[in-house]
Tab-separated table of C-alpha atoms in Angstrom:
chain	number	residue	atom	x	y	z
O	20	UNK	CA	0.000	0.000	0.000
O	21	UNK	CA	2.786	2.389	0.956
O	22	UNK	CA	4.602	1.488	-2.259
O	23	UNK	CA	1.457	2.257	-4.279
O	24	UNK	CA	0.978	5.604	-2.532
O	25	UNK	CA	4.629	6.442	-3.035
O	26	UNK	CA	4.331	5.597	-6.735
O	27	UNK	CA	1.198	7.755	-7.098
O	28	UNK	CA	2.897	10.662	-5.358
O	29	UNK	CA	5.894	10.298	-7.620
O	30	UNK	CA	3.682	10.301	-10.721
O	31	UNK	CA	1.754	13.327	-9.441
O	32	UNK	CA	4.981	15.186	-8.725
O	33	UNK	CA	6.266	14.365	-12.189
O	34	UNK	CA	3.002	15.551	-13.763
O	35	UNK	CA	3.044	18.817	-11.823
O	36	UNK	CA	6.670	19.377	-12.768
O	37	UNK	CA	5.913	18.734	-16.430
O	38	UNK	CA	2.880	21.040	-16.276
O	39	UNK	CA	4.903	23.763	-14.602
O	40	UNK	CA	7.680	23.461	-17.159
O	41	UNK	CA	5.159	23.520	-19.995
O	42	UNK	CA	3.488	26.593	-18.522
O	43	UNK	CA	6.835	28.315	-18.187
O	44	UNK	CA	7.799	27.424	-21.747
O	45	UNK	CA	4.555	28.931	-23.069
O	46	UNK	CA	4.866	32.210	-21.178
O	47	UNK	CA	5.888	34.999	-23.540
O	48	UNK	CA	6.633	38.702	-23.312
O	49	UNK	CA	4.926	40.829	-25.951
O	50	UNK	CA	6.270	44.209	-27.054
O	51	UNK	CA	4.358	46.947	-28.890
O	52	UNK	CA	6.010	49.124	-31.532
O	53	UNK	CA	4.240	52.267	-32.708
O	54	UNK	CA	4.813	55.698	-34.184
O	55	UNK	CA	5.385	57.293	-37.552
O	56	UNK	CA	7.756	56.929	-40.505
O	57	UNK	CA	11.019	56.286	-38.645
O	58	UNK	CA	9.266	53.436	-36.824
O	59	UNK	CA	7.984	52.178	-40.162
O	60	UNK	CA	11.549	52.398	-41.491
O	61	UNK	CA	10.562	54.578	-44.424
O	62	UNK	CA	14.063	54.994	-45.880
O	63	UNK	CA	15.320	51.480	-45.121
O	64	UNK	CA	16.822	49.389	-47.854
O	65	UNK	CA	17.094	45.609	-47.736
O	66	UNK	CA	20.267	45.769	-49.829
O	67	UNK	CA	22.060	47.420	-46.907
O	68	UNK	CA	21.728	44.378	-44.663
O	69	UNK	CA	24.425	41.711	-44.322
O	70	UNK	CA	23.370	38.209	-45.290
O	71	UNK	CA	23.263	37.156	-41.632
O	72	UNK	CA	20.445	39.590	-40.896
O	73	UNK	CA	18.374	38.324	-43.792
O	74	UNK	CA	17.825	35.046	-41.977
O	75	UNK	CA	14.643	34.237	-40.082
O	76	UNK	CA	14.862	34.926	-36.325
O	77	UNK	CA	13.372	31.806	-34.767
O	78	UNK	CA	13.318	33.239	-31.235
O	79	UNK	CA	11.369	36.355	-32.235
O	80	UNK	CA	7.699	36.038	-33.109
O	81	UNK	CA	6.370	38.737	-35.443
O	82	UNK	CA	2.717	39.610	-36.091
O	83	UNK	CA	2.880	40.029	-39.830
O	84	UNK	CA	0.868	41.959	-42.404
O	85	UNK	CA	-1.556	39.030	-42.723
O	86	UNK	CA	-2.253	39.092	-38.964
O	87	UNK	CA	-0.390	35.854	-38.407
O	88	UNK	CA	2.384	35.002	-35.941
O	89	UNK	CA	5.542	34.000	-37.797
O	90	UNK	CA	9.282	34.000	-37.046
O	91	UNK	CA	10.634	37.503	-37.659
O	92	UNK	CA	11.947	37.691	-41.192
O	93	UNK	CA	12.375	40.232	-43.954
O	94	UNK	CA	10.684	42.223	-45.230
O	95	UNK	CA	8.680	43.434	-42.231
O	96	UNK	CA	7.158	46.367	-44.153
O	97	UNK	CA	4.695	47.279	-45.559
O	98	UNK	CA	2.350	46.398	-42.702
O	99	UNK	CA	-0.726	46.218	-44.929
O	100	UNK	CA	-1.213	45.249	-48.551
O	101	UNK	CA	-1.063	48.417	-50.693
O	102	UNK	CA	-4.542	48.333	-52.176
O	103	UNK	CA	-5.973	51.718	-53.257
O	104	UNK	CA	-9.514	50.380	-52.775
O	105	UNK	CA	-8.973	49.890	-49.025
O	106	UNK	CA	-9.877	53.020	-47.046
O	107	UNK	CA	-7.525	54.113	-44.310
O	108	UNK	CA	-9.822	55.920	-41.833
O	109	UNK	CA	-9.527	58.436	-40.407
O	110	UNK	CA	-7.059	59.441	-43.109
O	111	UNK	CA	-9.047	58.875	-46.271
O	112	UNK	CA	-6.860	61.383	-48.048
O	113	UNK	CA	-3.822	59.160	-47.556
O	114	UNK	CA	-3.221	56.555	-50.192
O	115	UNK	CA	-2.451	53.260	-48.434
O	116	UNK	CA	0.917	53.094	-50.185
O	117	UNK	CA	1.930	56.360	-48.552
O	118	UNK	CA	0.366	55.555	-45.209
O	119	UNK	CA	2.086	52.263	-44.608
O	120	UNK	CA	5.034	51.194	-46.585
O	121	UNK	CA	8.638	52.198	-46.999
O	122	UNK	CA	10.011	54.340	-49.786
O	123	UNK	CA	11.377	51.476	-51.885
O	124	UNK	CA	8.259	49.302	-51.439
O	125	UNK	CA	9.762	46.711	-49.079
O	126	UNK	CA	11.992	47.156	-46.068
O	127	UNK	CA	12.245	46.993	-42.295
O	128	UNK	CA	12.056	49.022	-39.112
O	129	UNK	CA	13.869	48.898	-35.757
O	130	UNK	CA	12.259	45.529	-35.030
O	131	UNK	CA	15.097	43.659	-36.780
O	132	UNK	CA	17.784	44.603	-34.249
O	133	UNK	CA	15.324	45.219	-31.400
O	134	UNK	CA	13.932	41.690	-31.548
O	135	UNK	CA	17.383	40.119	-31.732
O	136	UNK	CA	18.672	42.087	-28.751
O	137	UNK	CA	15.625	41.495	-26.555
O	138	UNK	CA	15.560	37.748	-27.213
O	139	UNK	CA	19.331	37.494	-26.703
O	140	UNK	CA	19.329	39.644	-23.566
O	141	UNK	CA	16.428	37.736	-22.009
O	142	UNK	CA	17.520	34.354	-23.372
O	143	UNK	CA	13.931	33.594	-24.328
O	144	UNK	CA	11.518	33.928	-27.214
O	145	UNK	CA	9.757	37.287	-27.456
O	146	UNK	CA	6.791	38.552	-29.492
O	147	UNK	CA	6.604	41.846	-31.403
O	148	UNK	CA	3.542	43.596	-32.850
O	149	UNK	CA	3.776	46.899	-34.701
O	150	UNK	CA	1.324	49.543	-35.847
O	151	UNK	CA	2.825	52.657	-37.444
O	152	UNK	CA	1.809	55.238	-40.017
O	153	UNK	CA	3.951	57.713	-41.931
O	154	UNK	CA	3.506	61.418	-41.302
O	155	UNK	CA	1.191	61.183	-38.302
O	156	UNK	CA	1.001	63.423	-35.253
O	157	UNK	CA	0.269	62.676	-31.602
O	158	UNK	CA	-1.919	65.739	-31.072
O	159	UNK	CA	-4.904	64.517	-33.106
O	160	UNK	CA	-4.117	61.437	-35.201
O	161	UNK	CA	-2.785	59.271	-32.362
O	162	UNK	CA	-4.794	60.892	-29.584
O	163	UNK	CA	-6.575	58.270	-27.427
O	164	UNK	CA	-9.167	60.560	-25.879
O	165	UNK	CA	-12.921	61.106	-26.162
O	166	UNK	CA	-14.738	63.572	-28.361
O	167	UNK	CA	-17.044	66.348	-27.083
O	168	UNK	CA	-19.835	63.793	-26.624
O	169	UNK	CA	-17.710	61.405	-24.554
O	170	UNK	CA	-17.363	58.927	-27.416
O	171	UNK	CA	-13.917	57.439	-28.169
O	172	UNK	CA	-12.402	59.158	-31.168
O	173	UNK	CA	-11.613	57.139	-34.280
O	174	UNK	CA	-7.877	57.733	-34.241
O	175	UNK	CA	-4.869	55.498	-34.720
O	176	UNK	CA	-4.754	54.692	-31.017
O	177	UNK	CA	-7.875	52.458	-30.853
O	178	UNK	CA	-6.806	50.844	-34.128
O	179	UNK	CA	-3.401	50.050	-32.680
O	180	UNK	CA	-5.059	48.767	-29.502
O	181	UNK	CA	-7.347	46.506	-31.531
O	182	UNK	CA	-4.403	45.071	-33.477
O	183	UNK	CA	-2.495	44.360	-30.259
O	184	UNK	CA	-5.533	42.728	-28.647
O	185	UNK	CA	-6.021	40.590	-31.724
O	186	UNK	CA	-2.367	39.593	-31.641
O	187	UNK	CA	-2.636	38.655	-27.963
O	188	UNK	CA	-5.777	36.614	-28.600
O	189	UNK	CA	-4.046	34.727	-31.413
O	190	UNK	CA	-1.113	33.891	-29.141
O	191	UNK	CA	-3.516	32.799	-26.406
O	192	UNK	CA	-5.224	30.478	-28.871
O	193	UNK	CA	-1.831	28.863	-29.419
O	194	UNK	CA	-1.557	28.178	-25.697
O	195	UNK	CA	0.644	31.091	-24.696
O	196	UNK	CA	0.291	33.133	-21.535
O	197	UNK	CA	0.995	36.655	-22.759
O	198	UNK	CA	2.418	39.547	-20.769
O	199	UNK	CA	2.492	42.978	-22.408
O	200	UNK	CA	6.009	43.918	-21.348
O	201	UNK	CA	6.950	47.142	-23.089
O	202	UNK	CA	6.095	49.832	-25.627
O	203	UNK	CA	8.552	51.330	-28.107
O	204	UNK	CA	7.492	54.690	-29.561
O	205	UNK	CA	9.241	56.540	-32.413
O	206	UNK	CA	7.241	59.677	-33.123
O	207	UNK	CA	7.261	63.449	-32.768
O	208	UNK	CA	8.539	64.789	-36.081
O	209	UNK	CA	5.041	65.763	-37.242
O	210	UNK	CA	4.231	67.572	-33.989
O	211	UNK	CA	7.552	69.398	-34.284
O	212	UNK	CA	6.241	70.978	-37.493
O	213	UNK	CA	3.420	72.831	-35.708
O	214	UNK	CA	3.985	75.277	-32.822
O	215	UNK	CA	0.753	74.467	-30.979
O	216	UNK	CA	1.237	70.701	-31.280
O	217	UNK	CA	4.828	71.055	-30.082
O	218	UNK	CA	3.756	73.095	-27.051
O	219	UNK	CA	1.254	70.391	-26.082
O	220	UNK	CA	3.548	67.426	-26.704
O	221	UNK	CA	4.409	66.865	-23.052
O	222	UNK	CA	0.783	66.641	-21.934
O	223	UNK	CA	-0.200	64.584	-24.981
O	224	UNK	CA	2.629	62.081	-24.498
O	225	UNK	CA	1.871	61.815	-20.776
O	226	UNK	CA	-1.782	61.110	-21.539
O	227	UNK	CA	-0.819	58.566	-24.205
O	228	UNK	CA	1.429	56.649	-21.794
O	229	UNK	CA	-1.157	56.693	-19.011
O	230	UNK	CA	-3.889	55.480	-21.367
O	231	UNK	CA	-1.953	52.557	-22.818
O	232	UNK	CA	-0.905	51.445	-19.333
O	233	UNK	CA	-4.500	51.585	-18.163
O	234	UNK	CA	-5.890	49.814	-21.225
O	235	UNK	CA	-3.480	46.900	-20.857
O	236	UNK	CA	-3.718	46.869	-17.054
O	237	UNK	CA	0.019	47.419	-16.610
O	238	UNK	CA	0.492	50.538	-14.437
O	239	UNK	CA	4.290	50.239	-14.610
O	240	UNK	CA	4.516	49.178	-18.249
O	241	UNK	CA	7.936	50.305	-19.547
O	242	UNK	CA	7.526	52.948	-22.226
O	243	UNK	CA	10.649	53.580	-24.317
O	244	UNK	CA	10.540	56.431	-26.806
O	245	UNK	CA	13.002	57.938	-29.250
O	246	UNK	CA	13.627	61.662	-29.245
O	247	UNK	CA	13.236	63.913	-32.263
O	248	UNK	CA	16.723	64.238	-33.769
O	249	UNK	CA	16.488	67.861	-34.961
O	250	UNK	CA	16.112	71.243	-33.296
O	251	UNK	CA	14.092	74.349	-34.086
O	252	UNK	CA	14.036	75.701	-37.643
O	253	UNK	CA	15.235	72.446	-39.139
O	254	UNK	CA	15.397	72.953	-42.901
O	255	UNK	CA	15.144	69.951	-45.191
O	256	UNK	CA	16.327	69.590	-48.811
O	257	UNK	CA	12.753	69.983	-50.075
O	258	UNK	CA	12.715	73.521	-48.615
O	259	UNK	CA	10.283	72.626	-45.829
O	260	UNK	CA	11.055	73.498	-42.221
O	261	UNK	CA	10.307	71.764	-38.947
O	262	UNK	CA	9.874	74.737	-36.654
O	263	UNK	CA	9.883	73.235	-33.203
O	264	UNK	CA	12.169	70.268	-32.702
O	265	UNK	CA	13.745	71.685	-29.545
O	266	UNK	CA	10.301	72.208	-28.037
O	267	UNK	CA	9.362	68.571	-28.586
O	268	UNK	CA	12.773	67.373	-27.363
O	269	UNK	CA	12.377	69.382	-24.171
O	270	UNK	CA	8.950	67.827	-23.634
O	271	UNK	CA	10.355	64.339	-24.189
O	272	UNK	CA	13.104	64.901	-21.618
O	273	UNK	CA	10.591	66.220	-19.093
O	274	UNK	CA	8.343	63.180	-19.457
O	275	UNK	CA	11.282	60.909	-18.649
O	276	UNK	CA	11.768	62.706	-15.329
O	277	UNK	CA	8.090	62.860	-14.364
O	278	UNK	CA	6.689	59.500	-15.498
O	279	UNK	CA	8.234	56.388	-13.878
O	280	UNK	CA	9.480	53.512	-16.021
O	281	UNK	CA	9.998	55.639	-19.118
O	282	UNK	CA	13.197	56.219	-21.086
O	283	UNK	CA	13.987	58.815	-23.738
O	284	UNK	CA	16.427	57.410	-26.314
O	285	UNK	CA	18.784	59.880	-27.997
O	286	UNK	CA	18.837	59.833	-31.799
O	287	UNK	CA	20.880	62.891	-32.736
O	288	UNK	CA	23.957	60.918	-33.758
O	289	UNK	CA	22.108	58.267	-35.741
O	290	UNK	CA	22.953	58.188	-39.446
O	291	UNK	CA	20.416	59.904	-41.690
O	292	UNK	CA	19.093	59.516	-45.211
O	293	UNK	CA	19.925	62.515	-47.463
O	294	UNK	CA	16.400	63.836	-46.869
O	295	UNK	CA	17.665	64.821	-43.369
O	296	UNK	CA	14.449	63.639	-41.759
O	297	UNK	CA	14.543	59.842	-41.872
O	298	UNK	CA	17.160	57.473	-40.522
O	299	UNK	CA	18.968	55.356	-43.068
O	300	UNK	CA	19.231	51.587	-42.718
O	301	UNK	CA	22.113	51.704	-40.263
O	302	UNK	CA	20.375	54.409	-38.222
O	303	UNK	CA	17.254	52.256	-38.002
O	304	UNK	CA	19.250	49.242	-36.827
O	305	UNK	CA	21.099	51.316	-34.238
O	306	UNK	CA	17.771	52.699	-32.998
O	307	UNK	CA	16.627	49.112	-32.424
O	308	UNK	CA	19.809	48.470	-30.421
O	309	UNK	CA	19.185	51.499	-28.238
O	310	UNK	CA	15.527	50.645	-27.721
O	311	UNK	CA	16.476	47.159	-26.513
O	312	UNK	CA	19.215	48.369	-24.204
O	313	UNK	CA	16.934	50.990	-22.656
O	314	UNK	CA	14.305	48.337	-21.891
O	315	UNK	CA	16.865	45.860	-20.569
O	316	UNK	CA	18.400	48.525	-18.343
O	317	UNK	CA	15.041	49.340	-16.760
O	318	UNK	CA	14.967	45.780	-15.478
O	319	UNK	CA	18.637	45.803	-14.512
O	320	UNK	CA	19.620	43.190	-17.048
O	321	UNK	CA	23.200	43.291	-18.239
O	322	UNK	CA	23.087	44.459	-21.845
O	323	UNK	CA	26.838	44.166	-22.418
O	324	UNK	CA	26.479	41.406	-24.991
O	325	UNK	CA	23.193	42.379	-26.607
O	326	UNK	CA	24.548	44.822	-29.183
O	327	UNK	CA	25.333	43.609	-32.665
O	328	UNK	CA	28.780	45.289	-33.126
O	329	UNK	CA	28.777	45.377	-36.916
O	330	UNK	CA	25.567	47.433	-36.861
O	331	UNK	CA	26.850	50.084	-34.509
O	332	UNK	CA	27.605	53.662	-35.556
O	333	UNK	CA	28.520	54.830	-32.052
O	334	UNK	CA	30.728	53.655	-29.217
O	335	UNK	CA	29.304	50.979	-26.879
O	336	UNK	CA	28.898	53.388	-23.959
O	337	UNK	CA	26.163	55.188	-25.921
């Protein structure tokens, strides 16, 4: 009898251990990427990548343009199929090809180096979902608030939220326990083109962070954002001027000091495309490195070995 009970206890212990290990193996951290054209990777070029980076990243799950979870592989842009018949509310005036994809039709954003560094630094598989649109501002187009009647506005924010929720549900259907673990935000250039938007950037970014943390029930959700790389009166080759880069940069620095678990990532020494607004391929990859290191540092992980040296344009202490 004692032998039988001992055997049953041993089997139960083995079952619980297997269940625990299975549960642990199916737990996954999910990261949200959002913003405008430098998050899209508008001026990226697949030809700039070494062969090694063209390979599928098996330890990074990517929610692709067909709303399916796949290993991260190139190209990651455009997010949606460029079909002129598909409306893009609330920006009906934007052709889908302009609203989504990169300049040379196919390319990549910071997710390529970001995903590698997060998975390597954590030594586990991670999941990435992105929702970005070229030329969009935080003041109105990304604003998550209510209209005058108390009804949620039809902006990019609820559309991003819906895509993330759908991505989480699809992972859950596969048996994963999902934890929303961080947000990476590359945006601000559009607001830096309008004095009033620039003046309100601090309050708008604060509200955006608070809303996304509330909506995903993560009050301390790490929010990593890249700073605008230019200052006031930034003139571009097409003779247009961004008036208020310093104003937005100041707001971004203030938010880092007032909102816990946020990090402002410097971008001023990232390499640029000749249009002087967008990062080139190497700048995009370096941005992904910096995003990952900022997130890893929040959680006191050692990020010494997470950088991909051949992609760097700055010294490791940056």
